[in-house]
Structure formats: C-alpha cells, structure tokens
C-alpha cells in the first residue's frame, strides 16, 4: 500500500506504522539498472578514489543488476536470488535493499547473507538496490529491516550455498553431502581437494534453484559474521576519507542547483512576486514558480518560488533577493501556545477510548487515594545533519533520481505522480538511493523528491534541490506537541486499583486528511502500558493542526512513555518505595499481555502476537539487568541522583538508568546504562551504537526539543534556536545486549522512549524537583 | 581571480568574493567531502584546515582564503592512514557519517596543537561539531586512541 495511492483517505495508524506502505507493484523488474555505491574498502578503493568527470555521479557507478532470469538465460554469472550475484572471479555482490542512515544496515544485512552463503567477507561487494518491488518492502522505518528480512536473507544465502555445494558435487562426482562449503571454497570431505567459488560459478548458474523447504539454514552457533563484534562498517573507509556519497553530494554533468522559497504558512500561496533583483545575481539561470499545494499535504510539494543557478551560493543569494507577497491562507491563525489550551479542553471529556479493563470510574469512586498528574511534551523536528536533497534528470527513457530516501518505492510513486507516469511504466523511474545523512523518519516523506522531479521537467535540465537548515526546521513533518493526564487509584492497603491515561496530540493522519482529528498512535506507549492493574481506561482527545505532522524516531512513544514512566516514578515516591522495585511490582507477574481482552486495537508493530507477544518477563529482565549494571541502590555522591525507565517498543525491550548531578542549579548527565533485549542480534556493535545514539537523540529532545509556531509560521530556524546536545553534555553510555534466541526485533528506535523519563526521574532524585514538561531548557537547568 | 592551494594543488578560481569556501569546494572544485549542515558556523560539518587550523568553511568567504593552504577531508591523508582516521575506523565511530568529515578535521586540528588532550580538552575543542546520530562518546575514545597512535608513528 502506498501512501500516494491513498491521497485523500485517512491512513490508519496501523497503516502508517505497521504496513509495508511503499510496496508498489513493479512486475517488469528484471530490466532495471542499479546505482552502485561501492564498498569502499581497500580492495575496491582505487576504483572510486578519482573524481569522475563523466556524467556519472562521483563514486557512484551504474551497473546492471544480475537477476535470476539472467542466470537462467545462460549467462555464466551466477545469480540465484534477487539479492545475490557472483561473477567469474568469484566476487559476490549482495544487494542492500534498505536505506542506510547510520543504523548500519548496509553492513548488517550483507553480513547475514554472506555468513549463510559462506562467503569470504573480503570478496563481497555491497550494492545499493534501486527502488524496486522485487525486493519486497524497502520502507526503512519502523525499526523493521532485520525483523522482516532475517529469514528471507538467510534463505537467499543458503540457496546460493546449496547450489555451489551441488556444483562441486557434480565436479567431483559425489553426493552433495560429501561436500563442505566454507569461506568461499568447497572442500571434498576426507580429502584435501578444494574448489574456489570462482571455479563453480559456471556450473552453479546452470542448476535449478532449490526449493526453500529443502534448505538447511545455519544454526546461531555456526555463524561466523552474525553476532560477532569484530565486523567493520562497510562504508567506514569511505566516510572517514570524505568519499561517501550522500543525497547532498550528487553531481551530474550540466546539473543546476536549486533552492526554493516556500510559503511560510502551510497551504499559503504566492500572491505575486518580483524576481528582477534575483535574476541579476551572477550565475542565476531561471526562476520557476512551483505548483500551489492544496490539502491534504501528504508528500506533495509545498509550493513557492524556485531559483535555479549554476551553484548553490548564487541560488541562495538570489532567493534572498526575491520579492514575494504571500497569501498565508487559513492556517495563519495557528499558535502553539493557544493550542496547548485547546489540548487541555480536549481532555475534559475525550471521545475516544483506546483501552478499557474493569471499570475505572468505579475504581475511582471506591479509591482511598487518587494521584493525578499532567505532562506536556513539545513538538520536535527531525534535524537530520544532512537536510533533504534530491537530484533528478529527465530523459526520453524516463526519470532518474539520486536521493537520500528511506523509502525508494514511495519516492518512485511520488516521482510518477509528478510526471503522470502510469503504474505499468514504473520501471522507467529509477530511484538511486545514496547514503542518508540521518533519517529519523524525515526521509520517508519524499516531498523534496517531488520538487526535484518537477524542476528537472520544467527546466529540462538535471536539477539538484537542496534544503537549507532553515528550510528543514521551518518546513518539517513534525512530531506533534502533546498533552497528557494520568491518574491512579489506590485502596486502603496502598495497592493500585485503577489507571487512567488521557492523551491528545495533532494526529499524523491530519497530514493525509485534514479531517482527521483523533489523537494519533495511542498504541505506541499509551495503550500498551504494561502494568497489571485491575481497572484501566485509556482515552484520546481530538485536535486540529496547521502544520505537517509526521513520525520522528520512535513516534508517539516519545511522549507517551515520558508520561507513563514519569508517573510510575511519582507513584513510587508517593508510596515511599524504591522506584525500580515499584516498577517491577506494577508490571507484576510473568505473562503475555493480551490487549484484545481490554478491547484495545493493537497492531503490535505489524507483527503477530504469537511470534512477538508482549512478554512481561522480558521487560522485567531488562530492568533487573540494567539495575545490576548500574549498581542500583549504591550510595550516590552528594548532589547526584539516579532514575530508571523501561519500555517495549518495536518488539524490543529496553531499560535505561540515568545518573545525573546537580551543581549550582545546572544538571549534568554523569552516566547512562542501557539493557536491551532485541532477540537475535546480527551486529552487536551497531545495536550498541543505536542505543548510544538514542540516548543522545533523547538528550536533545529532553533538553532543547521544541518547535513552536505563531501565526502559522514556525519560530525556530537553525541550530542557535533549535539546539542539539553537544559532546560535553554526553557521558559514557554502557549498553548490555541480552543474548537469547527470540526472533529479531527493532533496534533503531526502541532506545529513545525510556531515556527522557529516566533522566527526569534522576533529576527528581537529585533535586527533589519534578519536571513534567519537556524540554527542560524552559526551566533554566540545562 | 583567487589563487589558493587545496590539498596541495594550486587553484585559480574566478568567483564572487563573498562566496563561502564551502560552496567553492563543493560546487566548483567538486570536493564534496566537506558537508553543509547549517550555513552559519553552528554545526561544524563543513570544517576544513586553513594553514593547519580548523575553520568553518560555510562562513569563510573565498576572498579570505586568498593565498592560503586549504586541507579538506579528501586531503587529510593519501591512504586513510592519518591517526585520526585509523582511530575512527578502529572504534567504529561513524553512524550515518555525514558530520564525520568535520569531526575528523576538528580532531586532527586539536591533536596538532595538543598531543595528549584530556576529556575536557576534547569536549572544548569538539563542542562546535554537532552529531545528530550521537557518536560523541566514541569520538572522545577515538581521539584518545588517535593521540596514542600518533605517538607510535613518531
């Protein structure tokens, strides 16, 4: 399901977060070409170290993808699966079909394939897949690349290995069971005979592809790359030598540079404009009026006036000199502060119940004590270090795009929409995926790709659209601000008898249908609250917005878990209990939580409840592990405090302990501990780095993250007023990865939700002050 | 006409005086290793060396580098063997990698003036370089390692 096929309809949260929402039928898949971002390790470095002067992108080559059909049609190269091909020298090319934005997927997925295939890692090249439905979903969000493709990719590797084994058996005229495959070689058992993969390519290519059911997949204990800490980052050398190519770095012959002055208010229009002065800037080529955006925003172009120039500086200078009169339209009355008051009203009598167990109203009436608190978390922007950028070239053969996208298939359908290309000609639109300078959800919204394609078509020139930092901050798809009310009831014995949680935000659905008002994504952290309490009521209010609302790393888990985990800590303090022990007691017995019993809609991150149950024993385990690592209960130095929070998201269980100090009214984070249970792990070092990164991403949002708007115009513009955490604010972060045999789960996002509440719980522990609003900047303590 | 040296190569560039060095490097000389992140000297992604000192190329007008020697990430070493690069690979510092050219250039500049920086020295010298992915703890470790590697080389 593509978002673009759903324009005008409200996608459900389930569709947004859990579906393979960019799948686009492309049956003519075998004829595509691929953008090859070379694995710039020492073995291939020379190939790309020179700057190309041809029309090809620097360091990026176009190469044919080997396909099954190529193998079957008699080519001597071996291509047993869409993800794998091998040339006569035995060099194995593995397609990475998911986008690399720092999570290490270009290393992790090929490691899985190469391990199963028994490749020598030194003879593997990783090729970035084009947007193409033949790979299955390429939508790299929702922390699901490994979760969704673990088995599929093991099977791809095992298919190749099995065929090579059969090929060697034919050469030696023995049964395949007499052949062992190890590290790019076949070995005849009880002999010293060996054959290199290169010697088996031609025979293997003639063999039938074995039935999946007959494949023997490696056991965990047999893995040589998977689960090992010693694997290098496939793009490491390219990155540290400045050769890695991001969306911003694409250069084509005759290419022009574009920047766009977009309407300051969403759905605003250009009333009139004067480009006389802009056109006088040396190097300016053309001024183009962009199409006006009408609701819904979806992933469409925002409109405005584009400047096309010979270089970025000329384009920026000319954009400053444009004289534009805007019609700001109906959204010019949006004000964040006013909307906070609307949020409070919206929770007076919220019309939507997301989960209901027992009878909260009765529990409240019968209660000996009720504790109520409310929490506000500001809206945030993605602030990827690389702002959005896309390069497009139109030719008689179709459309070529080079871009940093999380979702190449959705980018493809967006480009097709701009060019009015019918579905059956999808293969004429090639989305070449570069590295992404950060994603966090921003680059799964291809509005910038639409702009590049539109301008390339208007000007008949290759065009690179670059967003400035100001563009990125002022025209984002923001994580919504949110307001939440929580209450808990207790009986005379201080046992918790009831739990109420109301939440309102601007729903993501409003970006797809302005009529969507019900607060979005309750199921991420609100509905799936894990406490074993007899009476539960979880509600959502309604609101309208005038900004584009989108998903940002871990989505509404950010605000929901901040409220739930802060509130749990407050209840512990009120009850005079240790916060860690109290948290464990709230979670209660070991069980699989069945939300359907509580009349809750829960799509479980798109996974089945059988394979990925909500398992309270695993949640309690990460809490116990992180507490032990942090030496929870230890005597802390004066002015120090410690806090804990835990949450299951994207099917992973993560617990965080933060230790802070308070000196002269300022908070310093002293130490951070994570325990993560993500099931089977391919690349432990990248799991660790994702947790480190999540802690720091969350430090930024807890300290500084706040997008506000007045008269419909976003107030912030660059890193001076939309600040991010800097190196001196970040301590050592210790990550403990729980080893087990559960199915693989998400890693990119689950580290984010528990951090901010653990931090604020630590600040309370250190100072006795409870902060229920984020960001903390407003209190002058950071 | 502005004459300058970039990665030990002489260049004559006919550009407006106010064009920031970053855009001259990226769009004109086609060295895209130095990154755009903010255009205001706030994030450090564009960091290069001017006569060995780390500067923010996004706010450095080309006229100000007349006759100077500029080193970009592409010119830091011939074979990816600068101690900072080696340490970065050893510790597996980068995530998305976009800010890392700037981080590495700042780190190399720090080590050129301080061969055994403390954590505080590092935090101070590197405070102008933002990383949204959150590689700061590894950057700190990698700079300590680079300092050690640099001494071994000597």
CSV table of C-alpha atoms in Angstrom, one decimal, chain A residues 235-246 249 385 435, chain B residues 22 25-26 31-37 43-49 54-57 71-76 82 84-85 88 93-109 126 128-131 135 139:
chain,number,residue,atom,x,y,z
A,235,UNK,CA,31.1,2.3,4.5
A,236,UNK,CA,33.7,3.2,7.2
A,237,UNK,CA,36.6,4.0,5.0
A,238,UNK,CA,34.5,5.9,2.5
A,239,UNK,CA,33.1,8.0,5.3
A,240,UNK,CA,36.4,8.8,7.1
A,241,UNK,CA,38.0,9.8,3.8
A,242,UNK,CA,35.2,12.0,2.6
A,243,UNK,CA,34.4,9.8,-0.4
A,244,UNK,CA,31.0,8.6,0.8
A,245,UNK,CA,28.1,10.0,-1.3
A,246,UNK,CA,25.0,11.4,0.3
A,249,UNK,CA,26.7,15.2,-2.8
A,385,UNK,CA,22.5,16.6,9.8
A,435,UNK,CA,23.7,7.2,1.8
B,22,UNK,CA,32.3,25.5,1.3
B,25,UNK,CA,34.9,23.4,-2.6
B,26,UNK,CA,31.7,21.5,-3.2
B,31,UNK,CA,35.2,18.1,-3.4
B,32,UNK,CA,32.0,17.0,-1.7
B,33,UNK,CA,33.6,15.6,1.5
B,34,UNK,CA,33.1,18.9,3.4
B,35,UNK,CA,29.4,19.0,4.3
B,36,UNK,CA,26.7,21.6,4.5
B,37,UNK,CA,24.8,21.4,7.8
B,43,UNK,CA,27.4,22.7,13.4
B,44,UNK,CA,31.0,22.1,12.2
B,45,UNK,CA,30.0,19.7,9.3
B,46,UNK,CA,32.0,22.0,6.9
B,47,UNK,CA,35.2,22.1,8.9
B,48,UNK,CA,38.5,22.2,6.9
B,49,UNK,CA,42.0,23.3,7.7
B,54,UNK,CA,40.3,24.1,11.8
B,55,UNK,CA,37.9,26.7,10.3
B,56,UNK,CA,34.2,26.6,9.3
B,57,UNK,CA,34.2,26.8,5.5
B,71,UNK,CA,43.2,20.9,3.5
B,72,UNK,CA,39.9,19.1,3.2
B,73,UNK,CA,39.0,15.6,4.4
B,74,UNK,CA,39.9,14.3,1.0
B,75,UNK,CA,43.5,15.6,1.5
B,76,UNK,CA,44.0,14.6,5.1
B,82,UNK,CA,46.0,9.7,9.4
B,84,UNK,CA,42.5,10.2,13.5
B,85,UNK,CA,41.1,8.2,10.5
B,88,UNK,CA,37.9,6.4,13.8
B,93,UNK,CA,32.8,5.9,15.3
B,94,UNK,CA,30.5,6.9,12.4
B,95,UNK,CA,26.8,6.1,12.2
B,96,UNK,CA,25.4,8.0,9.2
B,97,UNK,CA,28.8,9.6,8.8
B,98,UNK,CA,27.6,12.9,7.4
B,99,UNK,CA,29.1,15.0,10.2
B,100,UNK,CA,32.3,12.9,10.4
B,101,UNK,CA,34.4,14.8,7.9
B,102,UNK,CA,34.0,17.8,10.1
B,103,UNK,CA,34.6,15.9,13.3
B,104,UNK,CA,37.7,14.3,11.9
B,105,UNK,CA,39.1,17.7,10.7
B,106,UNK,CA,38.4,19.3,14.1
B,107,UNK,CA,40.0,16.3,15.9
B,108,UNK,CA,43.1,16.4,13.7
B,109,UNK,CA,43.5,20.1,14.3
B,126,UNK,CA,34.9,19.5,19.7
B,128,UNK,CA,31.4,23.2,17.7
B,129,UNK,CA,30.8,19.9,15.9
B,130,UNK,CA,27.2,18.5,16.1
B,131,UNK,CA,26.4,14.9,15.6
B,135,UNK,CA,28.6,9.4,18.2
B,139,UNK,CA,34.6,10.4,19.2
